[in-house]
Short mmCIF file of C-alpha atoms and ligand atoms in Angstrom, two decimals:
data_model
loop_
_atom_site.label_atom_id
_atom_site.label_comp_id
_atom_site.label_asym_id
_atom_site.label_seq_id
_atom_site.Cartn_x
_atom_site.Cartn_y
_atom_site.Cartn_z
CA UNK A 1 73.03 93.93 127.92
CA UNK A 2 76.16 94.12 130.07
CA UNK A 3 76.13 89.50 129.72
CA UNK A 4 75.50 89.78 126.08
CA UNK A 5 78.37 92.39 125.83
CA UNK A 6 80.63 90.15 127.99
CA UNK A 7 79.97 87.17 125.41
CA UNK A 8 80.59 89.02 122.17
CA UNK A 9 84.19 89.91 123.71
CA UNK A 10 85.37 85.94 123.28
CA UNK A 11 84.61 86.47 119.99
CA UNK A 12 85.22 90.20 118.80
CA UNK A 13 87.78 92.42 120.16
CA UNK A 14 86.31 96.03 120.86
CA UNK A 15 85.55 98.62 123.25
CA UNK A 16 82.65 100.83 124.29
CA UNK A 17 83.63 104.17 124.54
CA UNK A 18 81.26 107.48 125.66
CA UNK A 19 81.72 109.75 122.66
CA UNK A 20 83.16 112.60 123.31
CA UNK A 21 84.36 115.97 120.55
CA UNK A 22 87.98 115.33 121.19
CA UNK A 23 88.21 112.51 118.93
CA UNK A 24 87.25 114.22 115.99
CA UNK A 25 89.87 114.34 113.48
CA UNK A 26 89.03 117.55 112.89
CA UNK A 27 87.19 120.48 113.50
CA UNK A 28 85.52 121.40 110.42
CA UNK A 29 82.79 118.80 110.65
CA UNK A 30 79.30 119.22 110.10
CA UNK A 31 77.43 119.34 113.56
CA UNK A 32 74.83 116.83 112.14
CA UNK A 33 77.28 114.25 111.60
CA UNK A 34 77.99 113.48 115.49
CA UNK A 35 75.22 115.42 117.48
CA UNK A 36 72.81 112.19 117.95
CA UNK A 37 75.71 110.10 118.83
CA UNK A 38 76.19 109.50 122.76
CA UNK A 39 78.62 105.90 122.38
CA UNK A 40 80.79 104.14 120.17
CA UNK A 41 81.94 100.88 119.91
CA UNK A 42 85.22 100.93 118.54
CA UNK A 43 86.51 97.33 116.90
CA UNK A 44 90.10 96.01 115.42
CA UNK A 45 90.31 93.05 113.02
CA UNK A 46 93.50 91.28 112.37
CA UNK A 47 95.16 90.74 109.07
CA UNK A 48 98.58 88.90 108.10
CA UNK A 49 101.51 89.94 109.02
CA UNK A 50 103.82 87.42 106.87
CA UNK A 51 105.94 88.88 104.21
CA UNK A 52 105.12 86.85 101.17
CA UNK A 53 108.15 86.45 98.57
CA UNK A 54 107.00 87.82 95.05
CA UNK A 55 108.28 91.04 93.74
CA UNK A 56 105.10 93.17 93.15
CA UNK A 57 103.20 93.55 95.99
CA UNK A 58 100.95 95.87 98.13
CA UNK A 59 101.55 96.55 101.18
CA UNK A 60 99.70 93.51 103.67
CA UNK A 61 96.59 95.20 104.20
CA UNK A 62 95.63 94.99 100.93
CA UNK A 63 97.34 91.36 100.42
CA UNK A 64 93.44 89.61 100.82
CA UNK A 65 89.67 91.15 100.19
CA UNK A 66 88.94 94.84 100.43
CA UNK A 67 88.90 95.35 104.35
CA UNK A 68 86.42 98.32 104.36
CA UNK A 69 83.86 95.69 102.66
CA UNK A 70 85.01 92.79 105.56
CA UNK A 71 85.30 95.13 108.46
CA UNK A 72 81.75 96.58 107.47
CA UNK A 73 80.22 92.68 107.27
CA UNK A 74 81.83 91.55 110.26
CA UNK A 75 80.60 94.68 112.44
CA UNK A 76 76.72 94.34 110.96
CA UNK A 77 76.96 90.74 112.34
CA UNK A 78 78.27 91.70 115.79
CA UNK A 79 75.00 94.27 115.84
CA UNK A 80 72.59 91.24 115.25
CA UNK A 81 74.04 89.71 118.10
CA UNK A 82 74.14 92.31 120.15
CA UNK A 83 70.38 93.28 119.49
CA UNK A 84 68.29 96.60 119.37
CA UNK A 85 70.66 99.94 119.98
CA UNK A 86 68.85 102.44 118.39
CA UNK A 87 70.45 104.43 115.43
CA UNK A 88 73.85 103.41 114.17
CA UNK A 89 76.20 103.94 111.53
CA UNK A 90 79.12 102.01 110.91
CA UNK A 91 82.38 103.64 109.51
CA UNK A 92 85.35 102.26 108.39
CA UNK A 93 88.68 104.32 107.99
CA UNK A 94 86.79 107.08 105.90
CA UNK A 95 85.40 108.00 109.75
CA UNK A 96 85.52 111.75 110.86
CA UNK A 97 87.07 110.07 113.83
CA UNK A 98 90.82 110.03 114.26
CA UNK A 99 90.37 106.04 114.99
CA UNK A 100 93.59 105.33 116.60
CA UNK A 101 92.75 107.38 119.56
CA UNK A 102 89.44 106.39 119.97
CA UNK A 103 90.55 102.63 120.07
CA UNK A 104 93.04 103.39 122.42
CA UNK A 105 90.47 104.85 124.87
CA UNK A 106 88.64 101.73 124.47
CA UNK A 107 91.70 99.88 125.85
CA UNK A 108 92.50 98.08 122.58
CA UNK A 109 95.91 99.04 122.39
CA UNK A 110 98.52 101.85 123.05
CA UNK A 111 100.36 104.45 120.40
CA UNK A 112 103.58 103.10 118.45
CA UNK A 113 106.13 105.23 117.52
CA UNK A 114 105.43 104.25 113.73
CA UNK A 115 102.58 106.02 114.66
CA UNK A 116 100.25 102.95 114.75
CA UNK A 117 97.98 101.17 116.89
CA UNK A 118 99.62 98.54 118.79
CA UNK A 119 97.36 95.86 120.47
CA UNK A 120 98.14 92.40 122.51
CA UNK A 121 98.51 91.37 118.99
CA UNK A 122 100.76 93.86 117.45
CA UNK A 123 99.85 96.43 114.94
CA UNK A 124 98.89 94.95 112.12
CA UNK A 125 95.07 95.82 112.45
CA UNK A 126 92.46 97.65 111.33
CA UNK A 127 89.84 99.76 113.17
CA UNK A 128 86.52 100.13 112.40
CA UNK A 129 83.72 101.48 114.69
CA UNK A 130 79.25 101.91 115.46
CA UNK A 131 78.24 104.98 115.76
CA UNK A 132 74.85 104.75 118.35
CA UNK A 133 72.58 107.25 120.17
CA UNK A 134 72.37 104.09 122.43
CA UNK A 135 73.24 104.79 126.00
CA UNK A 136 75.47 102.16 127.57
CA UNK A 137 75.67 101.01 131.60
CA UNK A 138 78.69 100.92 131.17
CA UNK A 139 82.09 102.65 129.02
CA UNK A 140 85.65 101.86 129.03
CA UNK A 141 87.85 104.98 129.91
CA UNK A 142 91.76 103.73 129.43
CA UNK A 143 94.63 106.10 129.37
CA UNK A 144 96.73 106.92 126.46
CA UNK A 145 99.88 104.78 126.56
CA UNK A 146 103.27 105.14 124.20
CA UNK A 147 105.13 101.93 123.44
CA UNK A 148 108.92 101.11 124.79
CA UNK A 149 109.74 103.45 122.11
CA UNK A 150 113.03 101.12 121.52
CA UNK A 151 112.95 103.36 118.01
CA UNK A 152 113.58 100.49 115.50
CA UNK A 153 111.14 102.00 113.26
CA UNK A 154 112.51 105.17 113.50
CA UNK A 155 116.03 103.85 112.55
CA UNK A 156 114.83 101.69 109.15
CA UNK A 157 112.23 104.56 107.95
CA UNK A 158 114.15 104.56 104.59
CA UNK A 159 113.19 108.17 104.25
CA UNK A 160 112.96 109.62 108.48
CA UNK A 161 109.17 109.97 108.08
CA UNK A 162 109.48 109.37 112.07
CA UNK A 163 111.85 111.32 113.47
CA UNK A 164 110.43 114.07 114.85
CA UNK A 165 107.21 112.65 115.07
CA UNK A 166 105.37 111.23 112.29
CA UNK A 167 106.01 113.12 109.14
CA UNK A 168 103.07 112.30 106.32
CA UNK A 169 105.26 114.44 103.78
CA UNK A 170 107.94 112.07 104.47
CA UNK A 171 106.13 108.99 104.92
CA UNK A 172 106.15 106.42 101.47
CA UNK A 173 102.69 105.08 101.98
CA UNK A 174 101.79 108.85 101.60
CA UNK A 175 103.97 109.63 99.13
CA UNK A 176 103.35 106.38 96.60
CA UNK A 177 99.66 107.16 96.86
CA UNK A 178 99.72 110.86 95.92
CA UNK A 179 100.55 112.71 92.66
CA UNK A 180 104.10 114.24 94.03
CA UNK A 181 107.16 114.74 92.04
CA UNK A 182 109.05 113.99 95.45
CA UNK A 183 111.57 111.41 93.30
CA UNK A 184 114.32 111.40 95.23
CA UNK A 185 111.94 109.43 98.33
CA UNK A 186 109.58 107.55 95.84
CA UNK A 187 112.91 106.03 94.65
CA UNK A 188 113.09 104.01 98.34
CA UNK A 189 109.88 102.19 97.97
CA UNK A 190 109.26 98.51 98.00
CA UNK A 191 105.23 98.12 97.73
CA UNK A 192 103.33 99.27 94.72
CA UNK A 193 101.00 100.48 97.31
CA UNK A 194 101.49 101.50 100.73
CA UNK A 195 104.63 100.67 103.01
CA UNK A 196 105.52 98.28 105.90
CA UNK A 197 108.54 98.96 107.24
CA UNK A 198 107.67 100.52 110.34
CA UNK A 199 105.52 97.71 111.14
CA UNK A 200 107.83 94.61 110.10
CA UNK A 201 110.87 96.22 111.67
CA UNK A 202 108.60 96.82 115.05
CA UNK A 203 109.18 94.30 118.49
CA UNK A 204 105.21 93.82 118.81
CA UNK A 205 105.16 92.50 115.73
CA UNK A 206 107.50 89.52 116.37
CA UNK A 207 106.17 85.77 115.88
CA UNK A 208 102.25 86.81 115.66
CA UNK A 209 100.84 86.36 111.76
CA UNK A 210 97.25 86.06 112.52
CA UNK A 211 94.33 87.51 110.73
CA UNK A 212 90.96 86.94 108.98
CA UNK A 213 90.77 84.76 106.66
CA UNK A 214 89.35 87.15 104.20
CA UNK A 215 92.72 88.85 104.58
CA UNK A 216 95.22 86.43 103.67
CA UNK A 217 97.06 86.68 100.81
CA UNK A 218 95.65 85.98 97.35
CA UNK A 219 97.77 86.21 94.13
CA UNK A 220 95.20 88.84 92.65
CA UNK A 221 97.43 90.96 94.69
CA UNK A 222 100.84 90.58 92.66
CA UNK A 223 100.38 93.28 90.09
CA UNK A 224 103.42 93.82 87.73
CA UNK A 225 104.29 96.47 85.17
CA UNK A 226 104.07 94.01 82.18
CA UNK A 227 100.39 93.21 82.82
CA UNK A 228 99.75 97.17 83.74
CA UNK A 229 100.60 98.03 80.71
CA UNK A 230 99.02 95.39 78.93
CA UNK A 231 95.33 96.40 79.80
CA UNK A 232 93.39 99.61 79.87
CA UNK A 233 91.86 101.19 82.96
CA UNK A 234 88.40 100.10 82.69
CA UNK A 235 89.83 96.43 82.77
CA UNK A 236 92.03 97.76 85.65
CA UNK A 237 89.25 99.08 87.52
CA UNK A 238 86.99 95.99 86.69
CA UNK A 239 89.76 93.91 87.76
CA UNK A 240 90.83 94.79 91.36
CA UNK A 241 87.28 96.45 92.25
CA UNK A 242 87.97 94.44 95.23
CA UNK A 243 91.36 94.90 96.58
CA UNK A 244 91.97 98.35 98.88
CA UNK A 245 94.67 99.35 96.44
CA UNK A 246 92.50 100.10 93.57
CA UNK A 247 90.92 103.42 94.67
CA UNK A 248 94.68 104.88 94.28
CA UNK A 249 93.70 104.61 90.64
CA UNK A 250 95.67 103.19 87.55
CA UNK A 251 98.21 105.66 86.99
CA UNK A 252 99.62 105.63 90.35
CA UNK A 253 99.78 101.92 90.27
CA UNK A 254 102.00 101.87 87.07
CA UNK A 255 103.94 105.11 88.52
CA UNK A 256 105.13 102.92 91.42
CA UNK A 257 105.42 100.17 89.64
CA UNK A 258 108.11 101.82 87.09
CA UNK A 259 110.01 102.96 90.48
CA UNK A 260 109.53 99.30 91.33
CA UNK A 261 111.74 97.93 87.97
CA UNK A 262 113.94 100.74 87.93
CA UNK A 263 115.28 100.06 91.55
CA UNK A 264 115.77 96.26 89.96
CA UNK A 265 117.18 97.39 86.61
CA UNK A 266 114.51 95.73 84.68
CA UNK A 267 112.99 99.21 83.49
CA UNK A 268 113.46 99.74 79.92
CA UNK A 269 112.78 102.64 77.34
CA UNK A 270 109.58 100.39 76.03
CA UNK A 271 108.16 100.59 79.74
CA UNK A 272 108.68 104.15 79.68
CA UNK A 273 106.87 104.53 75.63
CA UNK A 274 104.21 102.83 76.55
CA UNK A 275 103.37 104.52 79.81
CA UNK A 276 103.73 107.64 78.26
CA UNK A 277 100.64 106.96 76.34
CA UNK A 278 98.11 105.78 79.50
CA UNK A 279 98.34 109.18 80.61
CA UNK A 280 95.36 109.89 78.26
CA UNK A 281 94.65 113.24 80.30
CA UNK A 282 98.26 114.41 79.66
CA UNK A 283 98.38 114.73 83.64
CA UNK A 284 101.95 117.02 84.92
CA UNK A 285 102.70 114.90 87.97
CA UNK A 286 102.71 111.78 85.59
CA UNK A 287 104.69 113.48 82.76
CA UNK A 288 107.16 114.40 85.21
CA UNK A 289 107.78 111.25 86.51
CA UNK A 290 108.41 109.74 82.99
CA UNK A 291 110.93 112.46 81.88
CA UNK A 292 112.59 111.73 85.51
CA UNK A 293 113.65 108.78 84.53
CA UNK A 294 114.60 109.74 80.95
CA UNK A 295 116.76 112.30 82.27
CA UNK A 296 118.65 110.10 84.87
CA UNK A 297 118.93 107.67 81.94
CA UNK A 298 117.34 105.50 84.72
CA UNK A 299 116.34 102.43 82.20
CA UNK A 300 117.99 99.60 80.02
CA UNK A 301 118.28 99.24 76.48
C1 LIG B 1 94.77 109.67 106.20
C2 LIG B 1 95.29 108.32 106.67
C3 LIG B 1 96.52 107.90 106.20
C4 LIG B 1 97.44 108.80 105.38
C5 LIG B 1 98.05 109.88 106.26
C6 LIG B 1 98.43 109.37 107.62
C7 LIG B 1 98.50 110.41 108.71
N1 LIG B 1 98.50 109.93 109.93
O1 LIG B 1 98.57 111.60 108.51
C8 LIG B 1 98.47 107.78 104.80
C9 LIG B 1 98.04 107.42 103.39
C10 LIG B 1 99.90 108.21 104.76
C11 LIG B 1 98.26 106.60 105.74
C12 LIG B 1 99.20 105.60 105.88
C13 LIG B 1 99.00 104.46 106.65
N2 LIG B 1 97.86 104.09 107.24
CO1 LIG B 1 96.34 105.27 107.46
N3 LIG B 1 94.85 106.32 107.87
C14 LIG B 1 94.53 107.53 107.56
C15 LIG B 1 93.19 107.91 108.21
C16 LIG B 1 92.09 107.82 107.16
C17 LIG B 1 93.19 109.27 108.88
C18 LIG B 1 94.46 109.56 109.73
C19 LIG B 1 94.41 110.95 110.29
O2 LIG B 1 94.42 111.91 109.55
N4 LIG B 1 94.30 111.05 111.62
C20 LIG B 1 94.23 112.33 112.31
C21 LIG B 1 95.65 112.79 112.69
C22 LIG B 1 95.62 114.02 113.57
O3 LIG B 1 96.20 111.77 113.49
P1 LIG B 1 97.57 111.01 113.16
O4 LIG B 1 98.57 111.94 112.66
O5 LIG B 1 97.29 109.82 112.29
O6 LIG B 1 97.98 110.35 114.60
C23 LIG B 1 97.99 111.07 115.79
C24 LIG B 1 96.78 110.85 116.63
O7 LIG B 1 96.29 109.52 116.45
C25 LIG B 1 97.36 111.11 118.02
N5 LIG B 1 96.78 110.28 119.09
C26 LIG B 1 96.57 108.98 119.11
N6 LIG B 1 96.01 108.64 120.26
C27 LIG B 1 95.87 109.73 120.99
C28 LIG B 1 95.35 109.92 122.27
C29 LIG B 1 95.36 111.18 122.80
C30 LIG B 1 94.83 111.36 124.15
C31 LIG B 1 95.85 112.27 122.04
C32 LIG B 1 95.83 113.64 122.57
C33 LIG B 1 96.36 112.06 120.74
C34 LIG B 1 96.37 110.79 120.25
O8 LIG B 1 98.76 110.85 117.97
C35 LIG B 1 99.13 110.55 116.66
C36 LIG B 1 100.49 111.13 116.35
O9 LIG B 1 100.46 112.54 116.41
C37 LIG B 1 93.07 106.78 109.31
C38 LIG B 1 91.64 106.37 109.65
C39 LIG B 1 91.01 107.33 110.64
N7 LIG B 1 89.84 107.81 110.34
O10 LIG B 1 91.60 107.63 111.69
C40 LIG B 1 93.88 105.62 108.67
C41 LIG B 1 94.62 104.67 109.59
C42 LIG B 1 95.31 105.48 110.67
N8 LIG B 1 95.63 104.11 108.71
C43 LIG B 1 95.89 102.86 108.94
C44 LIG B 1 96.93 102.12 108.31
C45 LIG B 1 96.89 100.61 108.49
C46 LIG B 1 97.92 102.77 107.58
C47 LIG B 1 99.23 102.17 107.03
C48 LIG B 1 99.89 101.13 107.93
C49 LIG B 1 98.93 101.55 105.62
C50 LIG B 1 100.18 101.06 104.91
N9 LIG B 1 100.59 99.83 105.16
O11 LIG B 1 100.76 101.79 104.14
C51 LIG B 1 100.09 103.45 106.86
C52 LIG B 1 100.88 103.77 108.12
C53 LIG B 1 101.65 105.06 108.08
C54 LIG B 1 102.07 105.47 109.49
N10 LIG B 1 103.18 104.98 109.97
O12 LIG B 1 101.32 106.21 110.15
C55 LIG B 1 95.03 102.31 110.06
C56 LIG B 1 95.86 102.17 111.33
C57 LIG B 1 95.64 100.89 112.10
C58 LIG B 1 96.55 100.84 113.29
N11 LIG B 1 96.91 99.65 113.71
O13 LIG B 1 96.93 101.85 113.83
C59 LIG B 1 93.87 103.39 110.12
C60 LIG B 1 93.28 103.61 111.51
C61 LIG B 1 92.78 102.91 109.14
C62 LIG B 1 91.92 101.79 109.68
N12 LIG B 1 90.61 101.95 109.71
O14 LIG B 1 92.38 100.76 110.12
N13 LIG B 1 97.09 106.68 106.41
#
């Protein structure tokens, strides 16, 4: 085991890890969710780091294939390599797991002050991890380290979701993917979904744009208000089935995308008419948002 282990690592970067209670996110999980598992092989996968130059975009992560659905593939193929280790379960961000921590235990990186994962090659990853009642030789046991904490992402945080620690209620990825009246921050978004900032802005991050190739950046993933409002949601939801955004759902998308044209002066009354009437539910959060903007007079013509 311990060869075949030391062969997989030229081609997949991970860690084996003893499993321990501590890394549970938190503490209100069922018992039977954890108590067969003894190890856990925690993995990242690179995706692109370069900022591409349209208008309407997600934030990088979501810039190729859904990475649940590629993380998931690429860790089933590690286990058939790796052979027989009794019961697993793979997870993939939706983990009980708080998955920074455990893949800095497996020495795949330290903490950033964006709050992140940093490895050798910068943050822009994404964890995944097996579950197994297997019982290794062997288990990596690395010490939680903080980066140079030169505070560059602390600085351009257009809305100081990182000074005093990391702030979620502050935090635009958080913010663009909830249904918060919150304006006043939404306003300082640049990503229909998600945010960057802290990671473009960061030193690790410097000169390294490598990822899968199921991650690079596909046009599907320019989404504009025009088109948003053009279709319905089943065609939305038919549409990006596979991009990471989607589950956010369609009226999020075309809330962020209005903040998106309004910060460029393209939104007009029409955008505003017409996404009054997608909000077939007659949802607050969304009605809010449009008289918002009606109230600042924030549109042309
Ligand atoms: C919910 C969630 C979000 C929410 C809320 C985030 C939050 N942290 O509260 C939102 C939607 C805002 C979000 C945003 C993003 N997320 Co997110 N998110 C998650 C998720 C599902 C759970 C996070 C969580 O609640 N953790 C538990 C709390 C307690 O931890 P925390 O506050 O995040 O971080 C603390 C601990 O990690 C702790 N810690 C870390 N190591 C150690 C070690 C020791 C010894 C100790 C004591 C503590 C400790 O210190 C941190 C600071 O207090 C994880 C997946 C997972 N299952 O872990 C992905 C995850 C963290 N997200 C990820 C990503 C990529 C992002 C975004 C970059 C996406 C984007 N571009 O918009 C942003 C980044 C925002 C930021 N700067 O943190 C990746 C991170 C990869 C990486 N390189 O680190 C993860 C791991 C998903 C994945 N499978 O890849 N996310």
């Amino acid at each position: 085991m311990l060869d075949k282990i030391k062969k997989l690592k030229n081609k997949y970067d991970f860690g084996i890890i003893k499993f321990s209670k501590e890394f549970l996110k938190n503490n209100i999980i069922e018992e039977s969710k954890f108590n067969w598992v003894k190890s856990v092989i925690v993995f990242i996968f690179p995706y692109d780091s370069k900022t591409q130059k349209y208008n309407y975009l997600p934030a990088k992560l979501s810039y190729g294939v859904d990475y649940h659905k590629i993380v998931k593939r690429e860790i089933e193929l590690f286990l058939t390599e790796l052979g027989e280790i009794g019961k697993v379960e793979i997870l993939v961000d939706n983990s009980f797991l708080d998955e920074k921590q455990i893949a800095i235990k497996a020495g795949l990186g330290i903490m950033g002050l964006n709050n992140l994962l940093i490895s050798k090659n910068g943050s822009y990853n994404v964890i995944g991890e097996v579950l197994s009642d297997y019982q290794f030789e062997k288990y990596d046991d690395f010490d939680f380290k903080k980066c140079i904490e030169c505070n560059k992402c602390v600085i351009e945080c257009p809305t100081n979701a990182l000074e005093n620690g990391y702030n979620r209620k502050n935090c635009i990825s958080y913010l663009n993917q909830s249904k918060t009246n919150r304006f006043d921050l939404l306003e300082k978004m640049s990503n229909y979904y998600g945010c960057d900032i802290c990671q473009d802005v960061c030193p690790y991050n410097k000169g390294l744009s490598r990822g899968l190739k199921e991650f690079a950046f596909n046009l599907d993933s320019v989404v504009t208000l025009d088109e948003m409002l053009n279709i319905d949601e089943n065609i939305f939801n038919s549409k990006y089935s596979e991009k990471s955004f989607h589950w956010i759902g369609y009226l999020k998308i075309i809330r962020n995308l209005l903040f998106l044209y309004q910060k460029e002066g393209l939104l007009t009354k029409k955008h505003l008419e017409l996404a009054k009437k997608k909000n077939t539910n007659n949802e607050d959060w969304f009605n809010n948002t449009i008289d918002y903007f009606v109230r600042k007079k924030e549109y042309v013509n």
